[in-house]
């Protein structure tokens, strides 16, 4: 009795399973998806001179299988750079084998030309050792306030003294910046800002379900200082405090929107004093 080949669509369970097994499953991080991310990561690392050298080399490369590529990669002295370049070459071969060297050079130049957010930076108060690349809270707070052109959103559980910060907020008001101060009522934090112009908006939390404990200085929608430090002389300079300054609008904007939601009258969370 002769065996007949199964009709497609009418295979038995075992035949259908074999057909499915022969088809590679889709995976995230496929070579075609990896190449743009690898190029972006390379742009973050390469100094200008090495970027120019790589771009010039790619302009002469015929494609990912050009024999000269291995020699160029092997000649890179920086630690880990050769491995990073080989990852790009492998993704190039697997995901875009028909892309020429000038085409990859154009993609690399495009990636480098795109605006890249500055990385988050550690901010501290108190003793500062040489092992931690950080900046002092007092100087960063002043810098963030000075960078505001349209709005300042400041939150603090406690406030006392901090005359330099108060004066800088006053200067911001003088140049037309809208200022919202979210302060904890039980600590009488608003007293520290009594000398500010009437245009400053001071907010307290409604009810007694909890306190306003956030510490934030946000300029416009581009920069935000977050941390443990209140707006007091000791917290800004002497206490052991820790924070971070964000200069990525994609991170800062949702943060600002959250506080705007807190201030919305219909939500009855904060009240203007």
Short mmCIF file of N, CA and C in Angstrom, two decimals, residues 13-167:
data_model
loop_
_atom_site.label_atom_id
_atom_site.label_comp_id
_atom_site.label_asym_id
_atom_site.label_seq_id
_atom_site.Cartn_x
_atom_site.Cartn_y
_atom_site.Cartn_z
N UNK A 13 -1.68 15.58 13.05
CA UNK A 13 -1.05 16.39 14.10
C UNK A 13 0.47 16.39 14.02
N UNK A 14 1.07 15.24 13.74
CA UNK A 14 2.53 15.18 13.73
C UNK A 14 3.11 15.95 12.56
N UNK A 15 2.47 15.86 11.38
CA UNK A 15 2.98 16.59 10.22
C UNK A 15 2.86 18.09 10.41
N UNK A 16 1.73 18.55 10.98
CA UNK A 16 1.55 19.99 11.21
C UNK A 16 2.57 20.52 12.19
N UNK A 17 2.86 19.70 13.21
CA UNK A 17 3.83 20.14 14.19
C UNK A 17 5.21 20.29 13.56
N UNK A 18 5.54 19.35 12.65
CA UNK A 18 6.84 19.42 11.99
C UNK A 18 6.95 20.68 11.13
N UNK A 19 5.83 21.02 10.44
CA UNK A 19 5.86 22.20 9.58
C UNK A 19 6.04 23.47 10.42
N UNK A 20 5.35 23.54 11.57
CA UNK A 20 5.50 24.70 12.43
C UNK A 20 6.90 24.78 13.01
N UNK A 21 7.47 23.64 13.34
CA UNK A 21 8.80 23.63 13.93
C UNK A 21 9.86 24.11 12.95
N UNK A 22 9.59 23.93 11.63
CA UNK A 22 10.56 24.33 10.62
C UNK A 22 10.58 25.82 10.41
N UNK A 23 9.57 26.54 10.91
CA UNK A 23 9.50 27.99 10.73
C UNK A 23 10.11 28.66 11.95
N UNK A 24 11.17 29.46 11.77
CA UNK A 24 11.78 30.12 12.94
C UNK A 24 10.79 31.05 13.62
N UNK A 25 10.76 31.02 14.93
CA UNK A 25 9.86 31.89 15.68
C UNK A 25 10.38 33.31 15.65
N UNK A 26 9.44 34.25 15.58
CA UNK A 26 9.84 35.66 15.62
C UNK A 26 10.38 35.99 17.00
N UNK A 27 11.46 36.76 17.02
CA UNK A 27 12.07 37.13 18.29
C UNK A 27 12.28 38.63 18.32
N UNK A 28 12.09 39.18 19.51
CA UNK A 28 12.44 40.58 19.67
C UNK A 28 13.95 40.69 19.66
N UNK A 29 14.47 41.80 19.22
CA UNK A 29 15.91 41.96 19.15
C UNK A 29 16.50 41.26 17.96
N UNK A 30 15.72 41.05 16.88
CA UNK A 30 16.23 40.47 15.66
C UNK A 30 17.29 41.38 15.07
N UNK A 31 18.19 40.86 14.21
CA UNK A 31 19.27 41.68 13.68
C UNK A 31 18.81 42.99 13.06
N UNK A 32 17.70 42.96 12.31
CA UNK A 32 17.22 44.18 11.67
C UNK A 32 16.81 45.22 12.70
N UNK A 33 16.33 44.75 13.86
CA UNK A 33 15.94 45.67 14.92
C UNK A 33 17.14 46.14 15.73
N UNK A 34 18.17 45.31 15.80
CA UNK A 34 19.32 45.63 16.63
C UNK A 34 20.22 46.68 16.02
N UNK A 35 20.31 46.72 14.70
CA UNK A 35 21.28 47.61 14.06
C UNK A 35 21.09 49.08 14.44
N UNK A 36 19.88 49.65 14.38
CA UNK A 36 19.74 51.06 14.79
C UNK A 36 20.16 51.30 16.23
N UNK A 37 19.80 50.38 17.13
CA UNK A 37 20.17 50.55 18.54
C UNK A 37 21.68 50.48 18.73
N UNK A 38 22.33 49.59 17.99
CA UNK A 38 23.78 49.47 18.10
C UNK A 38 24.48 50.72 17.57
N UNK A 39 23.95 51.28 16.48
CA UNK A 39 24.53 52.50 15.93
C UNK A 39 24.38 53.67 16.91
N UNK A 40 23.19 53.75 17.54
CA UNK A 40 22.96 54.82 18.52
C UNK A 40 23.91 54.68 19.70
N UNK A 41 24.12 53.45 20.18
CA UNK A 41 25.03 53.23 21.30
C UNK A 41 26.46 53.59 20.92
N UNK A 42 26.84 53.31 19.68
CA UNK A 42 28.19 53.66 19.23
C UNK A 42 28.37 55.17 19.19
N UNK A 43 27.35 55.89 18.75
CA UNK A 43 27.43 57.35 18.71
C UNK A 43 27.64 57.94 20.09
N UNK A 44 27.04 57.31 21.10
CA UNK A 44 27.20 57.80 22.47
C UNK A 44 28.65 57.65 22.94
N UNK A 45 29.35 56.68 22.39
CA UNK A 45 30.68 56.37 22.89
C UNK A 45 31.80 57.04 22.10
N UNK A 46 31.68 57.10 20.77
CA UNK A 46 32.79 57.51 19.94
C UNK A 46 33.13 58.99 20.09
N UNK A 47 34.40 59.33 20.33
CA UNK A 47 34.80 60.73 20.25
C UNK A 47 34.79 61.19 18.80
N UNK A 48 34.86 62.49 18.59
CA UNK A 48 34.68 63.05 17.26
C UNK A 48 35.70 62.51 16.26
N UNK A 49 36.97 62.40 16.65
CA UNK A 49 37.99 61.96 15.69
C UNK A 49 37.77 60.52 15.24
N UNK A 50 37.36 59.65 16.17
CA UNK A 50 37.13 58.26 15.79
C UNK A 50 35.86 58.13 14.95
N UNK A 51 34.88 58.97 15.23
CA UNK A 51 33.66 58.95 14.43
C UNK A 51 33.98 59.34 12.98
N UNK A 52 34.78 60.37 12.80
CA UNK A 52 35.15 60.81 11.45
C UNK A 52 35.92 59.72 10.73
N UNK A 53 36.84 59.06 11.44
CA UNK A 53 37.62 57.98 10.81
C UNK A 53 36.73 56.83 10.38
N UNK A 54 35.78 56.45 11.22
CA UNK A 54 34.86 55.36 10.87
C UNK A 54 33.98 55.76 9.69
N UNK A 55 33.49 56.98 9.69
CA UNK A 55 32.63 57.43 8.59
C UNK A 55 33.40 57.40 7.26
N UNK A 56 34.64 57.86 7.27
CA UNK A 56 35.45 57.85 6.05
C UNK A 56 35.71 56.43 5.57
N UNK A 57 35.96 55.52 6.50
CA UNK A 57 36.19 54.14 6.09
C UNK A 57 34.93 53.54 5.47
N UNK A 58 33.78 53.76 6.11
CA UNK A 58 32.54 53.19 5.59
C UNK A 58 32.20 53.71 4.20
N UNK A 59 32.62 54.94 3.89
CA UNK A 59 32.35 55.49 2.56
C UNK A 59 33.03 54.68 1.46
N UNK A 60 34.06 53.92 1.81
CA UNK A 60 34.79 53.11 0.81
C UNK A 60 34.42 51.63 0.88
N UNK A 61 33.64 51.22 1.87
CA UNK A 61 33.31 49.80 2.05
C UNK A 61 32.18 49.41 1.11
N UNK A 62 32.31 48.25 0.50
CA UNK A 62 31.28 47.79 -0.44
C UNK A 62 30.07 47.22 0.26
N UNK A 63 30.23 46.68 1.45
CA UNK A 63 29.13 46.07 2.18
C UNK A 63 29.64 45.36 3.41
N UNK A 64 28.78 44.65 4.13
CA UNK A 64 29.20 44.02 5.39
C UNK A 64 30.22 42.91 5.24
N UNK A 65 30.40 42.39 4.01
CA UNK A 65 31.36 41.31 3.79
C UNK A 65 32.67 41.81 3.21
N UNK A 66 32.86 43.10 3.16
CA UNK A 66 34.12 43.67 2.68
C UNK A 66 35.25 43.16 3.56
N UNK A 67 36.28 42.59 2.95
CA UNK A 67 37.37 41.97 3.71
C UNK A 67 38.15 42.98 4.54
N UNK A 68 38.08 44.26 4.19
CA UNK A 68 38.85 45.26 4.93
C UNK A 68 38.23 45.60 6.29
N UNK A 69 36.97 45.23 6.48
CA UNK A 69 36.29 45.60 7.72
C UNK A 69 36.96 44.97 8.93
N UNK A 70 37.32 43.69 8.82
CA UNK A 70 37.94 43.00 9.95
C UNK A 70 39.25 43.67 10.34
N UNK A 71 40.03 44.12 9.35
CA UNK A 71 41.30 44.78 9.65
C UNK A 71 41.05 46.13 10.34
N UNK A 72 40.04 46.85 9.88
CA UNK A 72 39.74 48.14 10.48
C UNK A 72 39.31 47.95 11.94
N UNK A 73 38.45 46.97 12.18
CA UNK A 73 37.96 46.71 13.53
C UNK A 73 39.10 46.29 14.45
N UNK A 74 39.96 45.42 13.94
CA UNK A 74 41.07 44.92 14.75
C UNK A 74 42.05 46.03 15.13
N UNK A 75 42.08 47.10 14.36
CA UNK A 75 43.01 48.19 14.63
C UNK A 75 42.52 49.19 15.66
N UNK A 76 41.31 48.99 16.20
CA UNK A 76 40.78 49.92 17.19
C UNK A 76 41.40 49.63 18.57
N UNK A 77 42.11 50.58 19.15
CA UNK A 77 42.80 50.32 20.41
C UNK A 77 41.93 50.47 21.65
N UNK A 78 40.82 51.21 21.59
CA UNK A 78 40.01 51.47 22.78
C UNK A 78 39.39 50.17 23.29
N UNK A 79 39.37 50.03 24.61
CA UNK A 79 38.86 48.82 25.25
C UNK A 79 37.40 48.60 24.89
N UNK A 80 37.10 47.42 24.37
CA UNK A 80 35.72 47.04 24.07
C UNK A 80 35.17 47.59 22.77
N UNK A 81 35.89 48.52 22.11
CA UNK A 81 35.35 49.12 20.89
C UNK A 81 35.33 48.12 19.74
N UNK A 82 36.35 47.29 19.64
CA UNK A 82 36.39 46.29 18.57
C UNK A 82 35.19 45.34 18.68
N UNK A 83 34.87 44.93 19.90
CA UNK A 83 33.72 44.05 20.10
C UNK A 83 32.42 44.76 19.72
N UNK A 84 32.33 46.02 20.06
CA UNK A 84 31.14 46.79 19.73
C UNK A 84 30.98 46.94 18.22
N UNK A 85 32.09 47.18 17.52
CA UNK A 85 32.04 47.29 16.06
C UNK A 85 31.68 45.96 15.41
N UNK A 86 32.21 44.85 15.96
CA UNK A 86 31.89 43.54 15.39
C UNK A 86 30.42 43.21 15.58
N UNK A 87 29.82 43.62 16.70
CA UNK A 87 28.39 43.43 16.88
C UNK A 87 27.60 44.16 15.79
N UNK A 88 28.06 45.37 15.45
CA UNK A 88 27.40 46.13 14.39
C UNK A 88 27.54 45.43 13.05
N UNK A 89 28.75 44.94 12.76
CA UNK A 89 28.98 44.24 11.49
C UNK A 89 28.10 42.99 11.39
N UNK A 90 27.99 42.23 12.47
CA UNK A 90 27.16 41.03 12.45
C UNK A 90 25.69 41.37 12.24
N UNK A 91 25.21 42.43 12.91
CA UNK A 91 23.83 42.86 12.71
C UNK A 91 23.63 43.39 11.29
N UNK A 92 24.62 44.03 10.75
CA UNK A 92 24.59 44.53 9.37
C UNK A 92 24.47 43.37 8.39
N UNK A 93 25.27 42.34 8.56
CA UNK A 93 25.22 41.17 7.68
C UNK A 93 23.89 40.45 7.77
N UNK A 94 23.39 40.31 8.99
CA UNK A 94 22.18 39.52 9.19
C UNK A 94 20.91 40.30 8.87
N UNK A 95 20.91 41.60 9.16
CA UNK A 95 19.68 42.37 9.03
C UNK A 95 19.57 43.24 7.81
N UNK A 96 20.71 43.65 7.25
CA UNK A 96 20.67 44.54 6.08
C UNK A 96 21.85 44.24 5.16
N UNK A 97 21.94 43.02 4.65
CA UNK A 97 23.13 42.62 3.87
C UNK A 97 23.31 43.40 2.57
N UNK A 98 22.25 44.00 2.05
CA UNK A 98 22.37 44.75 0.79
C UNK A 98 22.73 46.21 1.01
N UNK A 99 22.78 46.64 2.26
CA UNK A 99 23.14 48.02 2.57
C UNK A 99 24.63 48.23 2.33
N UNK A 100 24.97 49.25 1.56
CA UNK A 100 26.37 49.53 1.26
C UNK A 100 27.04 50.26 2.42
N UNK A 101 28.37 50.35 2.32
CA UNK A 101 29.11 51.09 3.32
C UNK A 101 28.68 52.56 3.39
N UNK A 102 28.56 53.27 2.25
CA UNK A 102 28.08 54.65 2.31
C UNK A 102 26.68 54.75 2.91
N UNK A 103 25.84 53.74 2.69
CA UNK A 103 24.51 53.75 3.28
C UNK A 103 24.58 53.65 4.80
N UNK A 104 25.46 52.78 5.30
CA UNK A 104 25.61 52.66 6.75
C UNK A 104 26.24 53.92 7.33
N UNK A 105 27.16 54.53 6.58
CA UNK A 105 27.77 55.79 7.04
C UNK A 105 26.70 56.87 7.18
N UNK A 106 25.77 56.92 6.23
CA UNK A 106 24.69 57.90 6.30
C UNK A 106 23.81 57.64 7.52
N UNK A 107 23.50 56.36 7.78
CA UNK A 107 22.69 56.01 8.95
C UNK A 107 23.40 56.41 10.24
N UNK A 108 24.71 56.18 10.28
CA UNK A 108 25.49 56.52 11.46
C UNK A 108 25.53 58.04 11.68
N UNK A 109 25.70 58.78 10.58
CA UNK A 109 25.72 60.25 10.68
C UNK A 109 24.36 60.78 11.12
N UNK A 110 23.30 60.17 10.61
CA UNK A 110 21.95 60.58 11.01
C UNK A 110 21.73 60.34 12.50
N UNK A 111 22.14 59.17 12.97
CA UNK A 111 21.99 58.86 14.40
C UNK A 111 22.78 59.84 15.25
N UNK A 112 23.95 60.22 14.80
CA UNK A 112 24.78 61.14 15.58
C UNK A 112 24.21 62.55 15.60
N UNK A 113 23.48 62.92 14.52
CA UNK A 113 22.95 64.28 14.44
C UNK A 113 21.70 64.48 15.29
N UNK A 114 21.04 63.38 15.69
CA UNK A 114 19.83 63.51 16.49
C UNK A 114 20.16 64.02 17.89
N UNK A 115 19.31 64.88 18.44
CA UNK A 115 19.58 65.37 19.80
C UNK A 115 19.53 64.24 20.81
N UNK A 116 20.51 64.20 21.70
CA UNK A 116 20.57 63.14 22.69
C UNK A 116 20.46 63.76 24.08
N UNK A 117 19.56 63.24 24.90
CA UNK A 117 19.40 63.81 26.24
C UNK A 117 20.66 63.61 27.08
N UNK A 118 20.92 64.56 27.94
CA UNK A 118 22.05 64.42 28.84
C UNK A 118 21.73 63.35 29.88
N UNK A 119 22.72 62.59 30.30
CA UNK A 119 22.47 61.55 31.30
C UNK A 119 22.13 62.16 32.65
N UNK A 120 21.43 61.39 33.46
CA UNK A 120 21.14 61.83 34.84
C UNK A 120 22.45 62.02 35.59
N UNK A 121 22.45 62.99 36.51
CA UNK A 121 23.66 63.33 37.26
C UNK A 121 23.38 63.26 38.75
N UNK A 122 24.29 62.64 39.48
CA UNK A 122 24.14 62.51 40.93
C UNK A 122 24.42 63.84 41.61
N UNK A 123 23.60 64.16 42.62
CA UNK A 123 23.72 65.39 43.39
C UNK A 123 23.77 65.01 44.86
N UNK A 124 24.65 65.64 45.62
CA UNK A 124 24.78 65.30 47.04
C UNK A 124 24.91 66.57 47.88
N UNK A 125 24.58 66.45 49.16
CA UNK A 125 24.92 67.45 50.18
C UNK A 125 25.83 66.77 51.19
N UNK A 126 26.59 67.58 51.93
CA UNK A 126 27.47 67.03 52.95
C UNK A 126 28.83 66.68 52.39
N UNK A 127 29.57 65.80 53.08
CA UNK A 127 30.92 65.43 52.64
C UNK A 127 30.89 64.80 51.26
N UNK A 128 31.89 65.14 50.46
CA UNK A 128 31.96 64.63 49.09
C UNK A 128 33.32 64.00 48.87
N UNK A 129 33.32 62.67 48.66
CA UNK A 129 34.56 61.95 48.41
C UNK A 129 34.95 61.99 46.95
N UNK A 130 36.20 61.62 46.68
CA UNK A 130 36.71 61.65 45.31
C UNK A 130 36.18 60.52 44.46
N UNK A 131 35.62 59.48 45.08
CA UNK A 131 35.19 58.30 44.32
C UNK A 131 33.85 58.49 43.63
N UNK A 132 33.07 59.50 44.02
CA UNK A 132 31.74 59.68 43.45
C UNK A 132 31.70 60.96 42.62
N UNK A 133 31.50 60.84 41.29
CA UNK A 133 31.39 62.03 40.45
C UNK A 133 30.03 62.69 40.65
N UNK A 134 29.95 63.66 41.54
CA UNK A 134 28.68 64.28 41.88
C UNK A 134 28.87 65.78 42.05
N UNK A 135 27.75 66.50 42.07
CA UNK A 135 27.76 67.94 42.30
C UNK A 135 26.98 68.25 43.56
N UNK A 136 27.24 69.41 44.15
CA UNK A 136 26.59 69.79 45.40
C UNK A 136 25.16 70.27 45.14
N UNK A 137 24.26 69.89 46.05
CA UNK A 137 22.85 70.22 45.91
C UNK A 137 22.63 71.72 45.79
N UNK A 138 23.33 72.50 46.61
CA UNK A 138 23.11 73.95 46.63
C UNK A 138 23.37 74.59 45.27
N UNK A 139 24.46 74.21 44.62
CA UNK A 139 24.80 74.82 43.34
C UNK A 139 23.88 74.34 42.23
N UNK A 140 23.49 73.06 42.26
CA UNK A 140 22.59 72.54 41.23
C UNK A 140 21.20 73.15 41.36
N UNK A 141 20.72 73.35 42.59
CA UNK A 141 19.41 73.98 42.80
C UNK A 141 19.38 75.37 42.18
N UNK A 142 20.43 76.15 42.39
CA UNK A 142 20.51 77.49 41.81
C UNK A 142 20.55 77.42 40.29
N UNK A 143 21.30 76.48 39.78
CA UNK A 143 21.45 76.33 38.33
C UNK A 143 20.12 75.98 37.67
N UNK A 144 19.36 75.08 38.28
CA UNK A 144 18.06 74.68 37.71
C UNK A 144 17.10 75.87 37.71
N UNK A 145 17.07 76.63 38.81
CA UNK A 145 16.17 77.78 38.89
C UNK A 145 16.54 78.81 37.81
N UNK A 146 17.83 79.04 37.63
CA UNK A 146 18.27 80.00 36.62
C UNK A 146 17.93 79.57 35.21
N UNK A 147 17.81 78.27 34.98
CA UNK A 147 17.55 77.77 33.61
C UNK A 147 16.09 77.93 33.20
N UNK A 148 15.21 78.28 34.13
CA UNK A 148 13.78 78.39 33.81
C UNK A 148 13.52 79.65 32.99
N UNK A 149 12.73 79.49 31.94
CA UNK A 149 12.34 80.64 31.11
C UNK A 149 10.83 80.89 31.14
N UNK A 150 10.04 79.87 31.47
CA UNK A 150 8.58 80.04 31.49
C UNK A 150 7.96 79.62 32.81
N UNK A 151 8.47 78.56 33.45
CA UNK A 151 7.82 78.07 34.66
C UNK A 151 8.80 77.41 35.61
N UNK A 152 8.49 77.51 36.90
CA UNK A 152 9.21 76.81 37.96
C UNK A 152 8.19 76.09 38.82
N UNK A 153 8.41 74.82 39.08
CA UNK A 153 7.57 74.05 39.97
C UNK A 153 8.46 73.50 41.07
N UNK A 154 8.22 73.95 42.30
CA UNK A 154 9.10 73.62 43.42
C UNK A 154 8.26 73.00 44.54
N UNK A 155 8.71 71.87 45.05
CA UNK A 155 8.03 71.21 46.17
C UNK A 155 9.05 70.95 47.28
N UNK A 156 8.62 71.17 48.53
CA UNK A 156 9.51 70.91 49.65
C UNK A 156 8.67 70.65 50.90
N UNK A 157 9.10 69.69 51.70
CA UNK A 157 8.42 69.40 52.96
C UNK A 157 8.70 70.49 53.98
N UNK A 158 9.96 70.91 54.05
CA UNK A 158 10.36 71.96 54.99
C UNK A 158 11.15 73.02 54.24
N UNK A 159 11.14 74.23 54.75
CA UNK A 159 11.91 75.33 54.17
C UNK A 159 12.29 76.29 55.28
N UNK A 160 13.58 76.65 55.26
CA UNK A 160 14.06 77.60 56.28
C UNK A 160 15.36 78.20 55.79
N UNK A 161 15.48 79.52 55.89
CA UNK A 161 16.70 80.15 55.40
C UNK A 161 16.77 80.05 53.88
N UNK A 162 17.81 79.39 53.37
CA UNK A 162 17.99 79.19 51.93
C UNK A 162 17.82 80.51 51.16
N UNK A 163 18.48 81.57 51.67
CA UNK A 163 18.26 82.90 51.10
C UNK A 163 18.66 82.98 49.64
N UNK A 164 19.75 82.30 49.28
CA UNK A 164 20.18 82.34 47.88
C UNK A 164 19.11 81.76 46.96
N UNK A 165 18.49 80.66 47.39
CA UNK A 165 17.44 80.04 46.58
C UNK A 165 16.24 80.97 46.48
N UNK A 166 15.85 81.57 47.61
CA UNK A 166 14.70 82.47 47.61
C UNK A 166 14.96 83.67 46.69
N UNK A 167 16.17 84.23 46.76
CA UNK A 167 16.50 85.36 45.90
C UNK A 167 16.49 84.96 44.42
#
